[in-house]
Short mmCIF file of C-alpha atoms and ligand atoms in Angstrom, two decimals:
data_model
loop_
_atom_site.label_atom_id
_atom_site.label_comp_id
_atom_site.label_asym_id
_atom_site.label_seq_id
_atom_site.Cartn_x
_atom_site.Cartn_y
_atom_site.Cartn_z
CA UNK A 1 0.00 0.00 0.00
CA UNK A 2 1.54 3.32 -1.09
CA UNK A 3 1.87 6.22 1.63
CA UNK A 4 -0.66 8.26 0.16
CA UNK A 5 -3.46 5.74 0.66
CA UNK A 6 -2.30 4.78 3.63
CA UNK A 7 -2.43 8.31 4.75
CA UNK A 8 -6.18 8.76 3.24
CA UNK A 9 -7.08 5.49 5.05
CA UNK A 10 -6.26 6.93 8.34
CA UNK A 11 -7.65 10.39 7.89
CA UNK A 12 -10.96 8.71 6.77
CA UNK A 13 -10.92 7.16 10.38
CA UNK A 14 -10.30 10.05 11.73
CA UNK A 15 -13.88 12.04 10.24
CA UNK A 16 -15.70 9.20 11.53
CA UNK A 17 -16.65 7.73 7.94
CA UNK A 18 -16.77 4.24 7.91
CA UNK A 19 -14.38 2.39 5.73
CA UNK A 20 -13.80 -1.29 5.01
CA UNK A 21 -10.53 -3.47 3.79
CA UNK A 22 -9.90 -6.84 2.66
CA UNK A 23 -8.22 -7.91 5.29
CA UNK A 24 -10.94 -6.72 8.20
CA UNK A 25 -12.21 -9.14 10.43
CA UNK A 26 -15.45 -8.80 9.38
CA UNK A 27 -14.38 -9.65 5.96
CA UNK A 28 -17.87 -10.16 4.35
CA UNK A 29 -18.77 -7.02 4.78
CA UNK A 30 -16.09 -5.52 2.84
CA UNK A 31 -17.57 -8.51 -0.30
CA UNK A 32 -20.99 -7.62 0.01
CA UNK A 33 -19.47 -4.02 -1.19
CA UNK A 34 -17.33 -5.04 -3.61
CA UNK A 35 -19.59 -8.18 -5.35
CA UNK A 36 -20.27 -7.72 -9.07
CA UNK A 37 -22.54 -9.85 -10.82
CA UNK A 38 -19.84 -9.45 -14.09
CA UNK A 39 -17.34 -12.49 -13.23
CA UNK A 40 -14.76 -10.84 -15.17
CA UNK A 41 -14.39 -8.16 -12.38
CA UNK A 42 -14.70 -10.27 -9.31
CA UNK A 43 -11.30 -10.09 -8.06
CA UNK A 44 -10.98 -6.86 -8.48
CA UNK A 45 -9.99 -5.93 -4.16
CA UNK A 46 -9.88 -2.28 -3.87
CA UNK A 47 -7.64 -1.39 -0.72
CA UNK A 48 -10.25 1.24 0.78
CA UNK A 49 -14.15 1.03 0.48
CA UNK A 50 -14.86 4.33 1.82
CA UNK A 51 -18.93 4.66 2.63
CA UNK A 52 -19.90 8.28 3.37
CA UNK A 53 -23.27 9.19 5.27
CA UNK A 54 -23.38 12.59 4.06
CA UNK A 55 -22.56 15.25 1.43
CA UNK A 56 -20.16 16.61 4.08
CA UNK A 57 -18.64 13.02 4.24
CA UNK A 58 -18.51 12.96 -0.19
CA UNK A 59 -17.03 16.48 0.37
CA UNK A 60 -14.53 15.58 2.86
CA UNK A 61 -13.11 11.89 0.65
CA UNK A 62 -13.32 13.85 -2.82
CA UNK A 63 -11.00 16.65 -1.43
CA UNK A 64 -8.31 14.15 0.30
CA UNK A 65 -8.34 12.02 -2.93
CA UNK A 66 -7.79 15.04 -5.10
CA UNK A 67 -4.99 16.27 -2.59
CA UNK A 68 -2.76 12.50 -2.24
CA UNK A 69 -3.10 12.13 -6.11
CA UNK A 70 -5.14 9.27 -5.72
CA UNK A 71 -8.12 7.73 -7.77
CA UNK A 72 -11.73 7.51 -6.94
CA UNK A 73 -14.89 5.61 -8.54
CA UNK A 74 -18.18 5.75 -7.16
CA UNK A 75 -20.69 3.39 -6.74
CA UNK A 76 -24.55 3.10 -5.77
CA UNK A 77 -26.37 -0.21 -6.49
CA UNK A 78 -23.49 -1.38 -8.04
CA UNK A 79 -25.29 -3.16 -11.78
CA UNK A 80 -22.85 -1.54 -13.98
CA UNK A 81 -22.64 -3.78 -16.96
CA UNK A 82 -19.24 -3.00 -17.89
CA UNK A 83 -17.82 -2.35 -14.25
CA UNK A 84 -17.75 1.09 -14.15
CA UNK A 85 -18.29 0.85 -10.62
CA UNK A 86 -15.05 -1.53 -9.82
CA UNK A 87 -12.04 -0.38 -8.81
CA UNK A 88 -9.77 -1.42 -10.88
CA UNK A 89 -5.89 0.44 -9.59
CA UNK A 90 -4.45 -0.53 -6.46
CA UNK A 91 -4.72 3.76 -6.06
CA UNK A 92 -8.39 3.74 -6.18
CA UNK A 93 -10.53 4.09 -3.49
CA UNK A 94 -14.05 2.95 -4.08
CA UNK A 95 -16.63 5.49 -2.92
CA UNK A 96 -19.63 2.92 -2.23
CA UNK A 97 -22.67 5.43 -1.13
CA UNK A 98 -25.50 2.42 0.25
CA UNK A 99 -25.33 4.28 3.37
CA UNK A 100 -26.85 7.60 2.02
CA UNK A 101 -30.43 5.66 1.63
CA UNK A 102 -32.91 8.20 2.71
CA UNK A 103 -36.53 8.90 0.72
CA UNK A 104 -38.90 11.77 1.41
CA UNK A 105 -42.20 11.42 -0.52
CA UNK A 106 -44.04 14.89 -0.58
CA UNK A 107 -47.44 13.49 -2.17
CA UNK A 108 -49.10 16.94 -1.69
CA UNK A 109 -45.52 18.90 -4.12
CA UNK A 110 -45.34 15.48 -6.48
CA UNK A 111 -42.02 15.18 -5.58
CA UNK A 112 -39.67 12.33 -3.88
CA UNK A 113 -35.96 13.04 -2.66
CA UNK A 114 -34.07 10.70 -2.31
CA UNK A 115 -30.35 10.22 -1.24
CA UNK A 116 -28.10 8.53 -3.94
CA UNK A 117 -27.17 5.36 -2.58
CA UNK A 118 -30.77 4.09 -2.75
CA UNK A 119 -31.85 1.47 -4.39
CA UNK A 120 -35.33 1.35 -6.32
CA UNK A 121 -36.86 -1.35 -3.79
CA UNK A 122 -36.06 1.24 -1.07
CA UNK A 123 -37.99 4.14 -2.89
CA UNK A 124 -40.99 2.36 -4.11
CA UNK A 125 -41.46 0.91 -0.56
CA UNK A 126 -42.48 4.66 0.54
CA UNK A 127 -45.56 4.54 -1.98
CA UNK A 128 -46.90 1.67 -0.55
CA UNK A 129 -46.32 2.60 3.20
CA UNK A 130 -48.54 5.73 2.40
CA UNK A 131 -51.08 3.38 0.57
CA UNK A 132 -50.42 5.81 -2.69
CA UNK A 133 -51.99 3.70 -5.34
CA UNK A 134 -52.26 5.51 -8.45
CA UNK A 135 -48.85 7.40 -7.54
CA UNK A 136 -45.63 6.45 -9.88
CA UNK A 137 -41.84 6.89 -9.41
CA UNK A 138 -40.17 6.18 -13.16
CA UNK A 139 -37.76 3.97 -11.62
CA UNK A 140 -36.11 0.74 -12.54
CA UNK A 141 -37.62 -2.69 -13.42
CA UNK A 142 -35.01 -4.53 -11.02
CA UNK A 143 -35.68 -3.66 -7.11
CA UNK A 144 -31.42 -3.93 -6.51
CA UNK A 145 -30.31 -1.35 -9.45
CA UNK A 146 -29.03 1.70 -7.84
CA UNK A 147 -30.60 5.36 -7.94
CA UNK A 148 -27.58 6.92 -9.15
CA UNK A 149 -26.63 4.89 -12.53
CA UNK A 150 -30.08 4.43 -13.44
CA UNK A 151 -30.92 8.34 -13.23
CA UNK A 152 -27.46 9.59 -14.09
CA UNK A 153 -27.58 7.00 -17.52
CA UNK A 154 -31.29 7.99 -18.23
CA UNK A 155 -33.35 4.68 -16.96
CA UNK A 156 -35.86 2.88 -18.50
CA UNK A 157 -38.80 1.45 -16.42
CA UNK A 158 -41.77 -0.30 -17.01
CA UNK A 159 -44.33 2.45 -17.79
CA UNK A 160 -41.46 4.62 -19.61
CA UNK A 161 -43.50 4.56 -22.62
CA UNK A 162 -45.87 6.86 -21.05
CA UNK A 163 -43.95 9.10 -18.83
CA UNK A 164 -40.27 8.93 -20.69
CA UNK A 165 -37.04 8.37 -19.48
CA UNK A 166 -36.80 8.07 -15.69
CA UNK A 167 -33.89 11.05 -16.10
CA UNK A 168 -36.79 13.08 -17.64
CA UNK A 169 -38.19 12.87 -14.26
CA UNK A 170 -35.32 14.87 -12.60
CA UNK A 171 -35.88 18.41 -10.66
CA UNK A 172 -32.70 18.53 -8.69
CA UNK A 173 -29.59 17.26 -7.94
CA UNK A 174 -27.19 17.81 -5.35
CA UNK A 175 -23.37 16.83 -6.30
CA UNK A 176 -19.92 17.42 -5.13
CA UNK A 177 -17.69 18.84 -7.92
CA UNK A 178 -14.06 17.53 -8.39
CA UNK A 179 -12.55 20.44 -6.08
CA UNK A 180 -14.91 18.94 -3.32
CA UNK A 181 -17.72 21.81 -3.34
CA UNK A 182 -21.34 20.86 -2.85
CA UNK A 183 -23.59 22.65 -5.73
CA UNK A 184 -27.69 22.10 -6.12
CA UNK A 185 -28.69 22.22 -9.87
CA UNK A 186 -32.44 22.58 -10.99
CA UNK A 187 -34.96 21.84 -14.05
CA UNK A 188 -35.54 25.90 -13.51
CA UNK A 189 -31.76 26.77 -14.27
CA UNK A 190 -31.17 29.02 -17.13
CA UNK A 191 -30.82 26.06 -19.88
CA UNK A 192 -27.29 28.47 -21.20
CA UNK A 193 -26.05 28.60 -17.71
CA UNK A 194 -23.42 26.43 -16.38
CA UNK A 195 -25.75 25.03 -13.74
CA UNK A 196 -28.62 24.43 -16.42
CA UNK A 197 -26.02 22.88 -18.76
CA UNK A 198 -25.10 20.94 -16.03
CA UNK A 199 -28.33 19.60 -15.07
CA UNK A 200 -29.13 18.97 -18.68
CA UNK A 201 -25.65 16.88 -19.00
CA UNK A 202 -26.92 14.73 -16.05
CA UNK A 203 -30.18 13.57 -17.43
CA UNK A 204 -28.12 10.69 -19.17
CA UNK A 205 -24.61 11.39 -19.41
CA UNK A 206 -23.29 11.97 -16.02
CA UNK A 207 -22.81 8.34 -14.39
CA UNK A 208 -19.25 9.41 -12.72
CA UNK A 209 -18.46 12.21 -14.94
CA UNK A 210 -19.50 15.19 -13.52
CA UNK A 211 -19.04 14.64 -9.88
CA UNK A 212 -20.71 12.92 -6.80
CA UNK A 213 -24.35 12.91 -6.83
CA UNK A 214 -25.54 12.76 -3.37
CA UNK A 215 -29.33 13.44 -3.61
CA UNK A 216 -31.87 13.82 -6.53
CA UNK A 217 -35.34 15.19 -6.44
CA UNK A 218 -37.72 13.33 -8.99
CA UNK A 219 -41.34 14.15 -9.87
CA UNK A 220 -43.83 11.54 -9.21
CA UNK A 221 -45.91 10.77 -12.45
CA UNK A 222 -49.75 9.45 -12.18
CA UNK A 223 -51.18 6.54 -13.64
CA UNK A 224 -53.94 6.96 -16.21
CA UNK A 225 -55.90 4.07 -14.70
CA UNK A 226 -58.00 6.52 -12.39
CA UNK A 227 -58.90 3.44 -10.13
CA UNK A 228 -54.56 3.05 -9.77
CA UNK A 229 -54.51 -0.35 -10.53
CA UNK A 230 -51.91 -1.62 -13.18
CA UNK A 231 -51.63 -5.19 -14.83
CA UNK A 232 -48.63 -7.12 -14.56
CA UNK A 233 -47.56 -10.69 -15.82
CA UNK A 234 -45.60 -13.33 -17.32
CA UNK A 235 -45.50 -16.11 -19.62
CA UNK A 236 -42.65 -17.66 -21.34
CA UNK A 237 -43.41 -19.43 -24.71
CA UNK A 238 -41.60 -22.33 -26.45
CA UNK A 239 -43.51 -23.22 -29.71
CA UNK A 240 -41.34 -26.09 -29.95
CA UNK A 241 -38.28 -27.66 -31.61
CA UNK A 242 -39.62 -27.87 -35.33
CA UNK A 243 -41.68 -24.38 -35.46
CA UNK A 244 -39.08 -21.88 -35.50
CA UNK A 245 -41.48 -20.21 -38.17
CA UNK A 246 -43.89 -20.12 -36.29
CA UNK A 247 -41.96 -18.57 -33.09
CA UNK A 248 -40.97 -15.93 -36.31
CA UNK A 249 -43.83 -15.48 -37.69
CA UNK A 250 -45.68 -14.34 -34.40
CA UNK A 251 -42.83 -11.89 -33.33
CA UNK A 252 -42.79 -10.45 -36.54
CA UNK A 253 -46.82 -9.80 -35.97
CA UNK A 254 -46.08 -8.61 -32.48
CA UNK A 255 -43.84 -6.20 -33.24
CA UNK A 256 -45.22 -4.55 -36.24
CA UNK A 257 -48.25 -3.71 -33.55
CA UNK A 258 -48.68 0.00 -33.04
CA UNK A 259 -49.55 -0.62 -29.35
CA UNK A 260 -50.67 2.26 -27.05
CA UNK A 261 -48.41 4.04 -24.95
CA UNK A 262 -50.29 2.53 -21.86
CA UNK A 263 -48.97 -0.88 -22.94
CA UNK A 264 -45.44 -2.23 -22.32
CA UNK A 265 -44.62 -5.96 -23.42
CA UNK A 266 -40.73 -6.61 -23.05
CA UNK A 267 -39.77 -10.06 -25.23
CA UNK A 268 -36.69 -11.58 -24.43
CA UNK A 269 -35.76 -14.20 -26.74
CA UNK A 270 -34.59 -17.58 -25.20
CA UNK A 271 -31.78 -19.51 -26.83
CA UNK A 272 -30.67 -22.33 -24.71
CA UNK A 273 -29.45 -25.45 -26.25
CA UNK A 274 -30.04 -27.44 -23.10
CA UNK A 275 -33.70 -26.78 -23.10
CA UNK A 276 -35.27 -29.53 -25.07
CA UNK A 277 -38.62 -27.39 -26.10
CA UNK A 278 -35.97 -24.97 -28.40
CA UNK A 279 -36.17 -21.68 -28.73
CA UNK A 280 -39.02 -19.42 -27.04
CA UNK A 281 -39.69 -16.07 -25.83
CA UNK A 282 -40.66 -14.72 -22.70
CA UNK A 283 -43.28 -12.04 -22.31
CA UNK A 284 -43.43 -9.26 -19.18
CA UNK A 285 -46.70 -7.67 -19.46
CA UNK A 286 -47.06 -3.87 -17.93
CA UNK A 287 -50.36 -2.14 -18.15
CA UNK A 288 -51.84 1.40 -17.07
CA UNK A 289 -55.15 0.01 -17.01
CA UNK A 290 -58.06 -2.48 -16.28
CA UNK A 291 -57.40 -6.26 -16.65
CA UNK A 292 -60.52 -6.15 -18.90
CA UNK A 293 -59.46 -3.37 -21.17
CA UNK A 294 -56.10 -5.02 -21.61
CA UNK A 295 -57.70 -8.18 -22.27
CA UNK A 296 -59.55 -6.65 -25.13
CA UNK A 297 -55.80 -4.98 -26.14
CA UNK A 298 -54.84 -8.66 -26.28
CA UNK A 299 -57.36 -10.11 -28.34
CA UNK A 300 -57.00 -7.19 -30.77
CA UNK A 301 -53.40 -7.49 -31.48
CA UNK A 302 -52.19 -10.63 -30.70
CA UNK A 303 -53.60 -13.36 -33.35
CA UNK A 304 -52.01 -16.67 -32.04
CA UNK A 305 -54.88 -18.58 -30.41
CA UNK A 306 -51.89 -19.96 -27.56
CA UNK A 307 -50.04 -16.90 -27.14
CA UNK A 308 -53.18 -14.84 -26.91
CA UNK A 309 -54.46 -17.11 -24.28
CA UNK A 310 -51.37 -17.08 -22.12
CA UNK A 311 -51.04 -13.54 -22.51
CA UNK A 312 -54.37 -13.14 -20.69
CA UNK A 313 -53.96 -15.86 -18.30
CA UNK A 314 -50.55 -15.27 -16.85
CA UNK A 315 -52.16 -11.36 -16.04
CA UNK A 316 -53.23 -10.07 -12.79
CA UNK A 317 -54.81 -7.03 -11.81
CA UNK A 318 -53.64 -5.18 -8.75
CA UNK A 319 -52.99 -2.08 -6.68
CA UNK A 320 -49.56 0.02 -8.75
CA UNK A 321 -47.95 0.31 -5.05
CA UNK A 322 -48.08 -3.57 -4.83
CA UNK A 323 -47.19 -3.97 -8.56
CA UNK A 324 -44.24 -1.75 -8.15
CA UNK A 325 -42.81 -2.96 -4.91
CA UNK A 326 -43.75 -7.03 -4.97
CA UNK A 327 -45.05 -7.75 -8.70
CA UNK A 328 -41.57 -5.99 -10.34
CA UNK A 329 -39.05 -8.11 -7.42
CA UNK A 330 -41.16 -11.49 -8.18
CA UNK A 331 -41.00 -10.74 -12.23
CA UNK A 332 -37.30 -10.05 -11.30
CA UNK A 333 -36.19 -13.38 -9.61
CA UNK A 334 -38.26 -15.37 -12.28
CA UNK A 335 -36.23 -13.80 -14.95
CA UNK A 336 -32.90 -14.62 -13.19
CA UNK A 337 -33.17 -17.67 -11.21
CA UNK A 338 -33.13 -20.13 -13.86
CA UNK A 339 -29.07 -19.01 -14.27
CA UNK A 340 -28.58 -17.78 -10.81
CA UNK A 341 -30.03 -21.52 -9.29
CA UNK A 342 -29.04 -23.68 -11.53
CA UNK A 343 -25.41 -23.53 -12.70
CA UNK A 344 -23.00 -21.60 -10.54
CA UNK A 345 -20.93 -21.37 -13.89
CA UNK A 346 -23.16 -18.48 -14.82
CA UNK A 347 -24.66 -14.91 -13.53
CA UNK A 348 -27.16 -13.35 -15.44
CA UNK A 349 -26.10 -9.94 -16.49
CA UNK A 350 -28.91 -7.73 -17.73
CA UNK A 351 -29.09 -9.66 -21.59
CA UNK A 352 -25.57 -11.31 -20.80
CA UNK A 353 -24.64 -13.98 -19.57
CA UNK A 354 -20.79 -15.07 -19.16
CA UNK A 355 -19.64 -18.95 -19.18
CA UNK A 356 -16.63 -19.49 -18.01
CA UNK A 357 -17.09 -23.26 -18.73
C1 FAD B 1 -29.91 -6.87 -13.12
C2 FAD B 1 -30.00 -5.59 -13.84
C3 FAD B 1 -31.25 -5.02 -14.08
C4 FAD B 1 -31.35 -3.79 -14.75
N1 FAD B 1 -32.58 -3.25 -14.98
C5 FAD B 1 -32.67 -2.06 -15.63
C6 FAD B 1 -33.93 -1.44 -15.92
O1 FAD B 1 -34.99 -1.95 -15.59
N2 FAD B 1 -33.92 -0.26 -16.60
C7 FAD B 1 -32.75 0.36 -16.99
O2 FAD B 1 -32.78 1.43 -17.58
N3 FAD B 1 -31.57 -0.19 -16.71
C8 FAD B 1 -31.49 -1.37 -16.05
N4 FAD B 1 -30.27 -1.90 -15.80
C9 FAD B 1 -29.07 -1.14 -16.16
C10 FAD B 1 -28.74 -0.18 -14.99
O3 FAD B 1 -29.72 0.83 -14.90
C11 FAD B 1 -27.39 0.51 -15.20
O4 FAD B 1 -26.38 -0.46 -15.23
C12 FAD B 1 -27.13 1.54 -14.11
O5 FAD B 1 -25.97 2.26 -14.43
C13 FAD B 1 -26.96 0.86 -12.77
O6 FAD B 1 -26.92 1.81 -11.75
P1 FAD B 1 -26.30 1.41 -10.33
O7 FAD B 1 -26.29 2.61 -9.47
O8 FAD B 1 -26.93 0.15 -9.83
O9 FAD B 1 -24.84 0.99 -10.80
P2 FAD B 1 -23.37 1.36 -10.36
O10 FAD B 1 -22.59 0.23 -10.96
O11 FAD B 1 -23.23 1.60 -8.91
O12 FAD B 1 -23.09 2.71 -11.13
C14 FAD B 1 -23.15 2.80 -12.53
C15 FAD B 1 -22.37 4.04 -12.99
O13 FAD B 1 -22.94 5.21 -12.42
C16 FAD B 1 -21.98 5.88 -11.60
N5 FAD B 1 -22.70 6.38 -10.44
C17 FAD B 1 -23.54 5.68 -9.62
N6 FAD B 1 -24.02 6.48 -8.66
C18 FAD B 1 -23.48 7.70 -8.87
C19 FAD B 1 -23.59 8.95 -8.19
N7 FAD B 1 -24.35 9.08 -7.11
N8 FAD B 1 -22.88 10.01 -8.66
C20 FAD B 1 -22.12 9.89 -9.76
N9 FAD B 1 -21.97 8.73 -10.44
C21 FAD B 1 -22.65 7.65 -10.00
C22 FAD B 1 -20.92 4.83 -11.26
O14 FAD B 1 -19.67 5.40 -10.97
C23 FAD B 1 -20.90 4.01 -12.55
O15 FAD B 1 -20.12 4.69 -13.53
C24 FAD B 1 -30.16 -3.12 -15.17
C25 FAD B 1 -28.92 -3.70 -14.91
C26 FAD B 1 -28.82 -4.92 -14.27
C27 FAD B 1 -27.48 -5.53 -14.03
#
């Protein structure tokens, strides 16, 4: 370990911000902060995992960094595909902010604030405590992806067809600059200003590049579905072995439909050559609406008596806060558990998965 972390490491002790090592006692908390789901970044062991609690804290690591020449990467929720949020240099310290996790919901303003080491699960939980149905935050699909990448890198989530990007949803953000000073930027800045041109570079291209992010206001969208119950559902489809045209045919209908903006149907094609059905596709139905209006959606669009069926049956109606904070995590570990459970040899990353077989 070079002097200069060393020397970072200890004044980090002494401001009170906790910091974990590899070679701490309580070792697994220092992996639970460094984990990736990418394998080819999982030995990466970055000598300091600094976790502030505060802008004050952010302030206080980004200005000893800058002054003992070292490196720092940030991290949230930690689902950067391409590891972004690794620390790859032995002079890096890795800036993990989990511990800045606090929401506000102001129903009455339309607005939630929430610190930038959240993760989605944590936000939406505040609709439901408040029994908001009808009430949306354009967050992620995936209850673990962080606050900060997702907003920073735009964010798509599952009624983004309606209400945009989840980035379009940004008022204000609160960052620490490279020299270590805390600025608030605003939708309402002068868009020629450097704090408006700042804001507007964060709605998608600030993940790390403009400074620490410590807390972002977002506006809370409302369902069209006046009663503020959603659809939600599933249903994976293998057509079997010999009717690839078939499997074509259909997806070529399906996604020539002009569907409304109220409707979003994500396909993921399945290509496994262990399963012995062939190829399929698996459907995750969203829906600002009644079950019976989608149903009618259904049978207008979707032409294949099986698919139409399943589309329909594997579709609940329920309240948006349950949808968003139980419907979206149980969607989630169906999607993933088939690699996560069954072969160690892979992780399921986003639409990757890496062998190392
Ligand atoms: C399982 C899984 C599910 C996903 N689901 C969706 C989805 O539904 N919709 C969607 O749009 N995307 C989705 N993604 C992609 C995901 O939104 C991006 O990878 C996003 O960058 C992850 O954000 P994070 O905070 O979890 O990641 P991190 O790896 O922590 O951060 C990603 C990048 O943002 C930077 N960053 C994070 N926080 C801050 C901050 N406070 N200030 C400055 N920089 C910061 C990091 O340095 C890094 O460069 C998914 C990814 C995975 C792996």
């Amino acid at each position: 370990m070079t002097t200069s972390m060393r020397a970072a490491i200890e004044a980090f002790g002494s401001a009170n911000i906790p910091i974990a090592q590899p070679d701490d006692d309580n070792y697994r908390d220092y992996e639970k902060l460094v984990v990736t789901s990418n394998l080819l970044f999982r030995f990466t062991r970055p000598l300091c995992v600094v976790q502030p609690e505060s802008t004050a804290h952010v302030q206080f690591v980004v200005r000893q960094v800058k002054q003992r020449g070292l490196q720092l990467t940030i991290r949230c929720g930690g689902h950067s595909y391409a590891g972004f949020s690794t620390a790859i240099e032995s002079n890096t310290v890795l800036m993990n902010l989990r511990k800045m996790n606090k929401v506000k919901l102001d129903v009455p303003a339309d607005t939630v604030t929430i610190e930038a080491g959240c993760q989605w699960g944590e936000v939406y939980r505040t609709l439901i405590n408040g029994n908001h149905d009808g009430l949306i935050i354009n967050g992620g699909r995936c209850p673990y992806v962080g606050v900060g990448g997702f907003i920073l890198g735009a964010g798509l989530g599952p009624f983004t067809r309606t209400f945009g990007m989840g980035s379009d949803t940004l008022q204000e953000a609160t960052l620490v600059t490279a020299q270590g000073d805390s600025i608030k930027v605003k939708r309402s800045d002068r868009v020629t200003s450097d704090k408006g041109r700042l804001f507007w570079a964060l709605q998608g291209a600030g993940q790390a590049n403009f400074g620490v992010v410590t807390q972002m206001k977002l506006k809370i969208q409302h369902l069209n579905s006046k009663s503020g119950r959603v659809v939600g559902g599933r249903f994976q489809w293998f057509p079997g072995q010999d009717n690839l045209r078939e499997l074509q045919d259909t997806m070529n209908d399906f996604y020539r439909v002009d569907w409304p903006t109220e409707i979003t149907i994500d396909s993921t094609w399945i290509c496994d050559l262990r399963e012995k059905t062939g190829d399929g596709v698996r459907f995750t139905v969203y829906y600002d609406g009644s079950k019976e209006d989608y149903d009618k959606l259904i049978d207008k669009y979707i032409k294949h008596r099986d698919v139409n069926k399943q589309l329909k049956r594997r579709a609940l109606e329920e309240p948006s806060t349950r949808f968003l904070y139980e419907t979206l995590e149980a969607q989630w570990f169906d999607e993933s558990k088939k690699f996560l459970a069954e072969n160690k040899t892979y992780r399921l990353f986003a639409s990757f998965t890496f062998n190392r077989e």
